[in-house]
């Protein structure tokens, strides 16, 4: 991470204002209330000072993808922000995040579920990641396997399944993402129906749809996203030279 000096608070504020205006416009188009959508500022590769600046401007939720980087930031910032772990998570690192982040977005296999369950004192809030794009590199359970995977996760009382997460393939035109987000919404609805039948006392816990990034969050909101994960539109480009 670079030195603390280069934080341009005015630029962060204008980016946040613009993202906020776009969120509000998308909610209005979709007939949704603004408070149905939570902005998660994806701060991976960006310095603590930038997180603090956005927190000062009222952003409460931040997303990180790398365990060690998140640990360093969390140590500094303590409980002042709500953390989301959004990246691929190795089972052998699960114990470092279980219980210490508000939500893990990337649960997609039984070995990870078992590792999280082993470490938990309080319930661990998770989303089931679904591979809606069909790209192998993206991670996630196959759409056809979602309900069966849920059944295996919900058998662990240490985990609370709060919803689903997915990523559209990269595209220049955000409209290209719509079909993938619509699919995730349908899978979410199907999962809730499945849970009502097979785990009725747990079905109400399934509420969140995490989808939409800098390039496509407005389409995601129109298609029902409750959590959007926005990095570069807030912080600028990422540099992986840390
Ligand atoms: C990095 C990342 C984002 C943010 O991407 P931007 O295009 O910079 O908004 C969102 N979700 C996940 C899972 C990521 O890894």
PDB file of C-alpha atoms and ligand atoms in Angstrom:
ATOM      1  CA  UNK A   1       0.000   0.000   0.000  1.00  0.00           C
ATOM      2  CA  UNK A   2       1.187   3.455  -0.825  1.00  0.00           C
ATOM      3  CA  UNK A   3       1.958   6.175   1.663  1.00  0.00           C
ATOM      4  CA  UNK A   4      -0.789   8.080   3.378  1.00  0.00           C
ATOM      5  CA  UNK A   5      -0.134  11.355   1.637  1.00  0.00           C
ATOM      6  CA  UNK A   6      -1.970  10.963  -1.649  1.00  0.00           C
ATOM      7  CA  UNK A   7      -5.581  10.852  -0.488  1.00  0.00           C
ATOM      8  CA  UNK A   8      -7.671  13.334  -2.428  1.00  0.00           C
ATOM      9  CA  UNK A   9     -10.715  13.821  -0.244  1.00  0.00           C
ATOM     10  CA  UNK A  10     -12.448  16.112  -2.693  1.00  0.00           C
ATOM     11  CA  UNK A  11     -12.162  13.550  -5.426  1.00  0.00           C
ATOM     12  CA  UNK A  12     -13.486  10.795  -3.143  1.00  0.00           C
ATOM     13  CA  UNK A  13     -16.415  12.991  -2.191  1.00  0.00           C
ATOM     14  CA  UNK A  14     -17.332  13.789  -5.783  1.00  0.00           C
ATOM     15  CA  UNK A  15     -17.073  10.104  -6.758  1.00  0.00           C
ATOM     16  CA  UNK A  16     -19.284   9.132  -3.822  1.00  0.00           C
ATOM     17  CA  UNK A  17     -21.809  11.846  -4.701  1.00  0.00           C
ATOM     18  CA  UNK A  18     -21.945  10.603  -8.267  1.00  0.00           C
ATOM     19  CA  UNK A  19     -22.330   6.938  -7.280  1.00  0.00           C
ATOM     20  CA  UNK A  20     -25.036   7.925  -4.786  1.00  0.00           C
ATOM     21  CA  UNK A  21     -26.933   9.878  -7.443  1.00  0.00           C
ATOM     22  CA  UNK A  22     -26.755   6.886  -9.793  1.00  0.00           C
ATOM     23  CA  UNK A  23     -28.014   4.551  -7.039  1.00  0.00           C
ATOM     24  CA  UNK A  24     -30.944   6.858  -6.325  1.00  0.00           C
ATOM     25  CA  UNK A  25     -31.818   7.160 -10.003  1.00  0.00           C
ATOM     26  CA  UNK A  26     -31.721   3.375 -10.458  1.00  0.00           C
ATOM     27  CA  UNK A  27     -33.929   2.879  -7.371  1.00  0.00           C
ATOM     28  CA  UNK A  28     -36.389   5.427  -8.741  1.00  0.00           C
ATOM     29  CA  UNK A  29     -36.500   3.706 -12.139  1.00  0.00           C
ATOM     30  CA  UNK A  30     -37.126   0.370 -10.456  1.00  0.00           C
ATOM     31  CA  UNK A  31     -39.728   1.676  -7.998  1.00  0.00           C
ATOM     32  CA  UNK A  32     -37.523   0.709  -5.059  1.00  0.00           C
ATOM     33  CA  UNK A  33     -36.686   2.596  -1.880  1.00  0.00           C
ATOM     34  CA  UNK A  34     -33.108   3.786  -1.483  1.00  0.00           C
ATOM     35  CA  UNK A  35     -32.762   1.916   1.805  1.00  0.00           C
ATOM     36  CA  UNK A  36     -33.371  -1.411   0.072  1.00  0.00           C
ATOM     37  CA  UNK A  37     -29.850  -1.165  -1.390  1.00  0.00           C
ATOM     38  CA  UNK A  38     -26.620  -1.108   0.621  1.00  0.00           C
ATOM     39  CA  UNK A  39     -23.496   0.326  -0.970  1.00  0.00           C
ATOM     40  CA  UNK A  40     -20.393  -1.711  -0.151  1.00  0.00           C
ATOM     41  CA  UNK A  41     -17.247   0.278  -0.931  1.00  0.00           C
ATOM     42  CA  UNK A  42     -14.697  -2.236  -2.221  1.00  0.00           C
ATOM     43  CA  UNK A  43     -11.444  -0.979  -0.763  1.00  0.00           C
ATOM     44  CA  UNK A  44      -9.008  -3.741  -1.753  1.00  0.00           C
ATOM     45  CA  UNK A  45      -5.586  -2.325  -2.677  1.00  0.00           C
ATOM     46  CA  UNK A  46      -6.611   1.131  -1.389  1.00  0.00           C
ATOM     47  CA  UNK A  47      -5.089   2.632   1.759  1.00  0.00           C
ATOM     48  CA  UNK A  48      -6.693   2.950   5.155  1.00  0.00           C
ATOM     49  CA  UNK A  49      -6.838   6.730   4.802  1.00  0.00           C
ATOM     50  CA  UNK A  50      -9.183   6.380   1.837  1.00  0.00           C
ATOM     51  CA  UNK A  51     -11.447   4.082   3.861  1.00  0.00           C
ATOM     52  CA  UNK A  52     -11.458   6.563   6.739  1.00  0.00           C
ATOM     53  CA  UNK A  53     -12.293   9.409   4.373  1.00  0.00           C
ATOM     54  CA  UNK A  54     -15.293   7.536   2.941  1.00  0.00           C
ATOM     55  CA  UNK A  55     -16.388   6.478   6.417  1.00  0.00           C
ATOM     56  CA  UNK A  56     -16.318  10.143   7.446  1.00  0.00           C
ATOM     57  CA  UNK A  57     -18.636  10.829   4.509  1.00  0.00           C
ATOM     58  CA  UNK A  58     -21.120   8.281   5.830  1.00  0.00           C
ATOM     59  CA  UNK A  59     -20.173   5.011   4.103  1.00  0.00           C
ATOM     60  CA  UNK A  60     -20.586   2.197   6.639  1.00  0.00           C
ATOM     61  CA  UNK A  61     -19.829  -0.985   4.670  1.00  0.00           C
ATOM     62  CA  UNK A  62     -16.489  -1.936   3.091  1.00  0.00           C
ATOM     63  CA  UNK A  63     -15.463  -4.955   1.060  1.00  0.00           C
ATOM     64  CA  UNK A  64     -12.072  -6.665   0.995  1.00  0.00           C
ATOM     65  CA  UNK A  65     -10.800  -9.650  -0.982  1.00  0.00           C
ATOM     66  CA  UNK A  66      -7.489 -10.655   0.545  1.00  0.00           C
ATOM     67  CA  UNK A  67      -7.236 -12.019   4.074  1.00  0.00           C
ATOM     68  CA  UNK A  68      -3.931 -10.511   5.079  1.00  0.00           C
ATOM     69  CA  UNK A  69      -4.715  -7.089   3.643  1.00  0.00           C
ATOM     70  CA  UNK A  70      -8.098  -7.096   5.386  1.00  0.00           C
ATOM     71  CA  UNK A  71      -6.504  -8.112   8.702  1.00  0.00           C
ATOM     72  CA  UNK A  72      -4.077  -5.207   8.575  1.00  0.00           C
ATOM     73  CA  UNK A  73      -6.845  -2.732   7.853  1.00  0.00           C
ATOM     74  CA  UNK A  74      -9.221  -4.214  10.433  1.00  0.00           C
ATOM     75  CA  UNK A  75      -6.554  -3.990  13.108  1.00  0.00           C
ATOM     76  CA  UNK A  76      -6.180  -0.263  12.478  1.00  0.00           C
ATOM     77  CA  UNK A  77      -9.837   0.584  12.082  1.00  0.00           C
ATOM     78  CA  UNK A  78     -11.181  -1.771  14.740  1.00  0.00           C
ATOM     79  CA  UNK A  79     -14.973  -1.740  14.872  1.00  0.00           C
ATOM     80  CA  UNK A  80     -15.522   1.580  13.150  1.00  0.00           C
ATOM     81  CA  UNK A  81     -16.718   0.035   9.874  1.00  0.00           C
ATOM     82  CA  UNK A  82     -18.665  -3.070   8.798  1.00  0.00           C
ATOM     83  CA  UNK A  83     -16.521  -5.476   6.781  1.00  0.00           C
ATOM     84  CA  UNK A  84     -17.595  -7.750   3.963  1.00  0.00           C
ATOM     85  CA  UNK A  85     -15.289 -10.468   2.748  1.00  0.00           C
ATOM     86  CA  UNK A  86     -15.990 -10.703  -0.989  1.00  0.00           C
ATOM     87  CA  UNK A  87     -13.008 -12.573  -2.453  1.00  0.00           C
ATOM     88  CA  UNK A  88     -12.211 -16.215  -2.883  1.00  0.00           C
ATOM     89  CA  UNK A  89     -11.507 -17.712   0.523  1.00  0.00           C
ATOM     90  CA  UNK A  90      -9.154 -20.628   1.125  1.00  0.00           C
ATOM     91  CA  UNK A  91     -10.426 -23.055   3.730  1.00  0.00           C
ATOM     92  CA  UNK A  92      -7.184 -22.816   5.700  1.00  0.00           C
ATOM     93  CA  UNK A  93      -7.756 -19.073   6.134  1.00  0.00           C
ATOM     94  CA  UNK A  94     -11.442 -19.302   6.978  1.00  0.00           C
ATOM     95  CA  UNK A  95     -10.849 -19.092  10.692  1.00  0.00           C
ATOM     96  CA  UNK A  96      -9.281 -15.648  10.344  1.00  0.00           C
ATOM     97  CA  UNK A  97     -12.444 -14.086   8.947  1.00  0.00           C
ATOM     98  CA  UNK A  98     -15.227 -16.193  10.519  1.00  0.00           C
ATOM     99  CA  UNK A  99     -16.916 -14.167  13.232  1.00  0.00           C
ATOM    100  CA  UNK A 100     -14.957 -10.990  12.462  1.00  0.00           C
ATOM    101  CA  UNK A 101     -16.674  -9.774   9.312  1.00  0.00           C
ATOM    102  CA  UNK A 102     -20.347  -8.859   8.950  1.00  0.00           C
ATOM    103  CA  UNK A 103     -20.835 -11.089   5.899  1.00  0.00           C
ATOM    104  CA  UNK A 104     -18.803 -13.510   3.788  1.00  0.00           C
ATOM    105  CA  UNK A 105     -20.029 -13.297   0.168  1.00  0.00           C
ATOM    106  CA  UNK A 106     -18.057 -16.136  -1.369  1.00  0.00           C
ATOM    107  CA  UNK A 107     -19.126 -19.442   0.183  1.00  0.00           C
ATOM    108  CA  UNK A 108     -19.202 -22.001  -2.613  1.00  0.00           C
ATOM    109  CA  UNK A 109     -18.023 -25.395  -1.342  1.00  0.00           C
ATOM    110  CA  UNK A 110     -18.515 -27.789   1.518  1.00  0.00           C
ATOM    111  CA  UNK A 111     -14.881 -27.765   2.659  1.00  0.00           C
ATOM    112  CA  UNK A 112     -15.139 -24.022   3.271  1.00  0.00           C
ATOM    113  CA  UNK A 113     -18.462 -24.461   5.085  1.00  0.00           C
ATOM    114  CA  UNK A 114     -16.871 -27.043   7.360  1.00  0.00           C
ATOM    115  CA  UNK A 115     -13.883 -24.822   8.064  1.00  0.00           C
ATOM    116  CA  UNK A 116     -16.131 -21.859   8.937  1.00  0.00           C
ATOM    117  CA  UNK A 117     -18.370 -23.987  11.146  1.00  0.00           C
ATOM    118  CA  UNK A 118     -15.404 -25.302  13.098  1.00  0.00           C
ATOM    119  CA  UNK A 119     -14.284 -21.851  14.112  1.00  0.00           C
ATOM    120  CA  UNK A 120     -17.528 -20.148  15.057  1.00  0.00           C
ATOM    121  CA  UNK A 121     -18.737 -19.012  18.433  1.00  0.00           C
ATOM    122  CA  UNK A 122     -21.510 -16.817  17.058  1.00  0.00           C
ATOM    123  CA  UNK A 123     -23.311 -17.658  13.797  1.00  0.00           C
ATOM    124  CA  UNK A 124     -21.282 -16.742  10.717  1.00  0.00           C
ATOM    125  CA  UNK A 125     -23.299 -14.773   8.168  1.00  0.00           C
ATOM    126  CA  UNK A 126     -22.693 -16.004   4.640  1.00  0.00           C
ATOM    127  CA  UNK A 127     -23.897 -15.656   1.080  1.00  0.00           C
ATOM    128  CA  UNK A 128     -23.784 -18.578  -1.312  1.00  0.00           C
ATOM    129  CA  UNK A 129     -21.826 -17.583  -4.409  1.00  0.00           C
ATOM    130  CA  UNK A 130     -23.382 -18.793  -7.657  1.00  0.00           C
ATOM    131  CA  UNK A 131     -21.489 -19.084 -10.916  1.00  0.00           C
ATOM    132  CA  UNK A 132     -24.019 -17.249 -13.084  1.00  0.00           C
ATOM    133  CA  UNK A 133     -21.531 -16.334 -15.811  1.00  0.00           C
ATOM    134  CA  UNK A 134     -20.437 -19.874 -16.618  1.00  0.00           C
ATOM    135  CA  UNK A 135     -16.800 -18.719 -16.526  1.00  0.00           C
ATOM    136  CA  UNK A 136     -14.659 -21.246 -14.713  1.00  0.00           C
ATOM    137  CA  UNK A 137     -12.373 -18.616 -13.251  1.00  0.00           C
ATOM    138  CA  UNK A 138     -15.169 -16.933 -11.285  1.00  0.00           C
ATOM    139  CA  UNK A 139     -15.928 -19.494  -8.585  1.00  0.00           C
ATOM    140  CA  UNK A 140     -19.381 -20.262  -7.240  1.00  0.00           C
ATOM    141  CA  UNK A 141     -21.672 -23.266  -7.263  1.00  0.00           C
ATOM    142  CA  UNK A 142     -23.415 -24.163 -10.481  1.00  0.00           C
ATOM    143  CA  UNK A 143     -26.950 -22.740 -10.618  1.00  0.00           C
ATOM    144  CA  UNK A 144     -28.476 -26.236 -10.719  1.00  0.00           C
ATOM    145  CA  UNK A 145     -26.638 -27.147  -7.528  1.00  0.00           C
ATOM    146  CA  UNK A 146     -27.662 -24.123  -5.467  1.00  0.00           C
ATOM    147  CA  UNK A 147     -30.603 -25.627  -3.578  1.00  0.00           C
ATOM    148  CA  UNK A 148     -28.779 -28.853  -2.771  1.00  0.00           C
ATOM    149  CA  UNK A 149     -25.761 -26.874  -1.625  1.00  0.00           C
ATOM    150  CA  UNK A 150     -28.022 -24.747   0.575  1.00  0.00           C
ATOM    151  CA  UNK A 151     -29.443 -27.915   2.134  1.00  0.00           C
ATOM    152  CA  UNK A 152     -25.937 -29.028   3.064  1.00  0.00           C
ATOM    153  CA  UNK A 153     -24.986 -25.607   4.477  1.00  0.00           C
ATOM    154  CA  UNK A 154     -28.135 -25.110   6.510  1.00  0.00           C
ATOM    155  CA  UNK A 155     -27.391 -28.399   8.250  1.00  0.00           C
ATOM    156  CA  UNK A 156     -24.575 -26.491  10.008  1.00  0.00           C
ATOM    157  CA  UNK A 157     -26.220 -24.354  12.710  1.00  0.00           C
ATOM    158  CA  UNK A 158     -22.990 -22.319  12.958  1.00  0.00           C
ATOM    159  CA  UNK A 159     -23.706 -20.698   9.588  1.00  0.00           C
ATOM    160  CA  UNK A 160     -26.543 -18.337   8.725  1.00  0.00           C
ATOM    161  CA  UNK A 161     -27.289 -18.232   5.007  1.00  0.00           C
ATOM    162  CA  UNK A 162     -28.332 -14.630   4.296  1.00  0.00           C
ATOM    163  CA  UNK A 163     -28.654 -14.880   0.514  1.00  0.00           C
ATOM    164  CA  UNK A 164     -26.738 -15.217  -2.732  1.00  0.00           C
ATOM    165  CA  UNK A 165     -23.894 -13.504  -4.587  1.00  0.00           C
ATOM    166  CA  UNK A 166     -22.930 -13.513  -8.242  1.00  0.00           C
ATOM    167  CA  UNK A 167     -20.890 -11.745 -10.902  1.00  0.00           C
ATOM    168  CA  UNK A 168     -21.770 -11.025 -14.498  1.00  0.00           C
ATOM    169  CA  UNK A 169     -19.044 -11.515 -17.116  1.00  0.00           C
ATOM    170  CA  UNK A 170     -17.032  -8.418 -17.898  1.00  0.00           C
ATOM    171  CA  UNK A 171     -18.664  -6.378 -20.669  1.00  0.00           C
ATOM    172  CA  UNK A 172     -18.421  -2.850 -22.071  1.00  0.00           C
ATOM    173  CA  UNK A 173     -22.195  -2.482 -22.181  1.00  0.00           C
ATOM    174  CA  UNK A 174     -23.872  -2.789 -18.748  1.00  0.00           C
ATOM    175  CA  UNK A 175     -27.046  -4.001 -20.459  1.00  0.00           C
ATOM    176  CA  UNK A 176     -25.180  -7.215 -21.239  1.00  0.00           C
ATOM    177  CA  UNK A 177     -25.205  -7.986 -17.501  1.00  0.00           C
ATOM    178  CA  UNK A 178     -28.984  -7.816 -17.172  1.00  0.00           C
ATOM    179  CA  UNK A 179     -29.720 -11.412 -18.166  1.00  0.00           C
ATOM    180  CA  UNK A 180     -27.195 -12.702 -15.594  1.00  0.00           C
ATOM    181  CA  UNK A 181     -28.607 -10.560 -12.792  1.00  0.00           C
ATOM    182  CA  UNK A 182     -32.128 -11.583 -13.702  1.00  0.00           C
ATOM    183  CA  UNK A 183     -31.029 -15.200 -13.483  1.00  0.00           C
ATOM    184  CA  UNK A 184     -29.544 -14.655 -10.023  1.00  0.00           C
ATOM    185  CA  UNK A 185     -32.765 -13.021  -8.878  1.00  0.00           C
ATOM    186  CA  UNK A 186     -34.726 -16.054 -10.133  1.00  0.00           C
ATOM    187  CA  UNK A 187     -32.316 -18.388  -8.355  1.00  0.00           C
ATOM    188  CA  UNK A 188     -32.779 -16.350  -5.173  1.00  0.00           C
ATOM    189  CA  UNK A 189     -36.569 -16.638  -5.448  1.00  0.00           C
ATOM    190  CA  UNK A 190     -36.224 -20.368  -6.069  1.00  0.00           C
ATOM    191  CA  UNK A 191     -33.967 -20.741  -3.062  1.00  0.00           C
ATOM    192  CA  UNK A 192     -36.404 -18.931  -0.781  1.00  0.00           C
ATOM    193  CA  UNK A 193     -39.210 -21.211  -1.974  1.00  0.00           C
ATOM    194  CA  UNK A 194     -37.002 -24.266  -1.448  1.00  0.00           C
ATOM    195  CA  UNK A 195     -36.108 -23.123   2.072  1.00  0.00           C
ATOM    196  CA  UNK A 196     -39.762 -22.466   2.949  1.00  0.00           C
ATOM    197  CA  UNK A 197     -40.432 -26.085   2.121  1.00  0.00           C
ATOM    198  CA  UNK A 198     -37.336 -27.783   3.518  1.00  0.00           C
ATOM    199  CA  UNK A 199     -36.099 -25.502   6.307  1.00  0.00           C
ATOM    200  CA  UNK A 200     -39.082 -23.252   7.108  1.00  0.00           C
ATOM    201  CA  UNK A 201     -37.622 -21.872  10.319  1.00  0.00           C
ATOM    202  CA  UNK A 202     -34.550 -20.649   8.371  1.00  0.00           C
ATOM    203  CA  UNK A 203     -36.200 -19.285   5.221  1.00  0.00           C
ATOM    204  CA  UNK A 204     -36.638 -15.725   6.545  1.00  0.00           C
ATOM    205  CA  UNK A 205     -32.877 -15.423   6.931  1.00  0.00           C
ATOM    206  CA  UNK A 206     -32.484 -15.410   3.125  1.00  0.00           C
ATOM    207  CA  UNK A 207     -32.793 -11.740   2.181  1.00  0.00           C
ATOM    208  CA  UNK A 208     -29.755 -10.506   0.312  1.00  0.00           C
ATOM    209  CA  UNK A 209     -28.775 -10.493  -3.337  1.00  0.00           C
ATOM    210  CA  UNK A 210     -25.185  -9.280  -3.756  1.00  0.00           C
ATOM    211  CA  UNK A 211     -24.667  -8.277  -7.389  1.00  0.00           C
ATOM    212  CA  UNK A 212     -23.427  -5.296  -9.362  1.00  0.00           C
ATOM    213  CA  UNK A 213     -19.995  -3.644  -9.502  1.00  0.00           C
ATOM    214  CA  UNK A 214     -18.735  -0.291 -10.812  1.00  0.00           C
ATOM    215  CA  UNK A 215     -19.630  -1.095 -14.419  1.00  0.00           C
ATOM    216  CA  UNK A 216     -23.087  -2.543 -13.892  1.00  0.00           C
ATOM    217  CA  UNK A 217     -24.543  -1.682 -10.469  1.00  0.00           C
ATOM    218  CA  UNK A 218     -27.470   0.308 -11.863  1.00  0.00           C
ATOM    219  CA  UNK A 219     -28.674  -2.660 -13.894  1.00  0.00           C
ATOM    220  CA  UNK A 220     -28.182  -4.840 -10.811  1.00  0.00           C
ATOM    221  CA  UNK A 221     -30.367  -2.509  -8.730  1.00  0.00           C
ATOM    222  CA  UNK A 222     -33.052  -2.602 -11.409  1.00  0.00           C
ATOM    223  CA  UNK A 223     -32.936  -6.405 -11.240  1.00  0.00           C
ATOM    224  CA  UNK A 224     -33.234  -6.590  -7.442  1.00  0.00           C
ATOM    225  CA  UNK A 225     -29.770  -6.258  -5.887  1.00  0.00           C
ATOM    226  CA  UNK A 226     -29.792  -5.513  -2.147  1.00  0.00           C
ATOM    227  CA  UNK A 227     -25.991  -5.252  -1.847  1.00  0.00           C
ATOM    228  CA  UNK A 228     -23.817  -3.656  -4.520  1.00  0.00           C
ATOM    229  CA  UNK A 229     -20.021  -3.971  -4.468  1.00  0.00           C
ATOM    230  CA  UNK A 230     -18.434  -0.840  -5.906  1.00  0.00           C
ATOM    231  CA  UNK A 231     -14.673  -0.290  -6.041  1.00  0.00           C
ATOM    232  CA  UNK A 232     -13.147   1.696  -8.891  1.00  0.00           C
ATOM    233  CA  UNK A 233     -16.103   4.088  -9.327  1.00  0.00           C
ATOM    234  CA  UNK A 234     -15.365   5.291  -5.774  1.00  0.00           C
ATOM    235  CA  UNK A 235     -11.627   4.885  -5.290  1.00  0.00           C
ATOM    236  CA  UNK A 236     -10.312   5.037  -8.845  1.00  0.00           C
ATOM    237  CA  UNK A 237      -8.227   2.368 -10.512  1.00  0.00           C
ATOM    238  CA  UNK A 238      -6.541  -0.380  -8.537  1.00  0.00           C
ATOM    239  CA  UNK A 239      -2.799  -0.918  -8.691  1.00  0.00           C
ATOM    240  CA  UNK A 240      -1.609  -4.369  -7.715  1.00  0.00           C
ATOM    241  CA  UNK A 241       1.921  -3.344  -6.835  1.00  0.00           C
ATOM    242  CA  UNK A 242       1.410  -3.186  -3.074  1.00  0.00           C
TER     243      UNK A 242
HETATM  244  C1  LIG B   1     -12.914  -6.078  -6.820  1.00  0.00           C
HETATM  245  C2  LIG B   1     -14.312  -6.595  -6.718  1.00  0.00           C
HETATM  246  C3  LIG B   1     -15.423  -5.743  -6.881  1.00  0.00           C
HETATM  247  C4  LIG B   1     -15.317  -4.266  -7.239  1.00  0.00           C
HETATM  248  O1  LIG B   1     -15.018  -4.124  -8.591  1.00  0.00           O
HETATM  249  P1  LIG B   1     -15.095  -2.689  -9.312  1.00  0.00           P
HETATM  250  O2  LIG B   1     -15.264  -3.042 -10.742  1.00  0.00           O
HETATM  251  O3  LIG B   1     -13.824  -1.993  -9.026  1.00  0.00           O
HETATM  252  O4  LIG B   1     -16.271  -1.974  -8.775  1.00  0.00           O
HETATM  253  C5  LIG B   1     -16.680  -6.284  -6.678  1.00  0.00           C
HETATM  254  N1  LIG B   1     -16.852  -7.581  -6.374  1.00  0.00           N
HETATM  255  C6  LIG B   1     -15.818  -8.434  -6.232  1.00  0.00           C
HETATM  256  C7  LIG B   1     -16.088  -9.853  -5.885  1.00  0.00           C
HETATM  257  C8  LIG B   1     -14.521  -7.963  -6.405  1.00  0.00           C
HETATM  258  O5  LIG B   1     -13.502  -8.818  -6.263  1.00  0.00           O
END
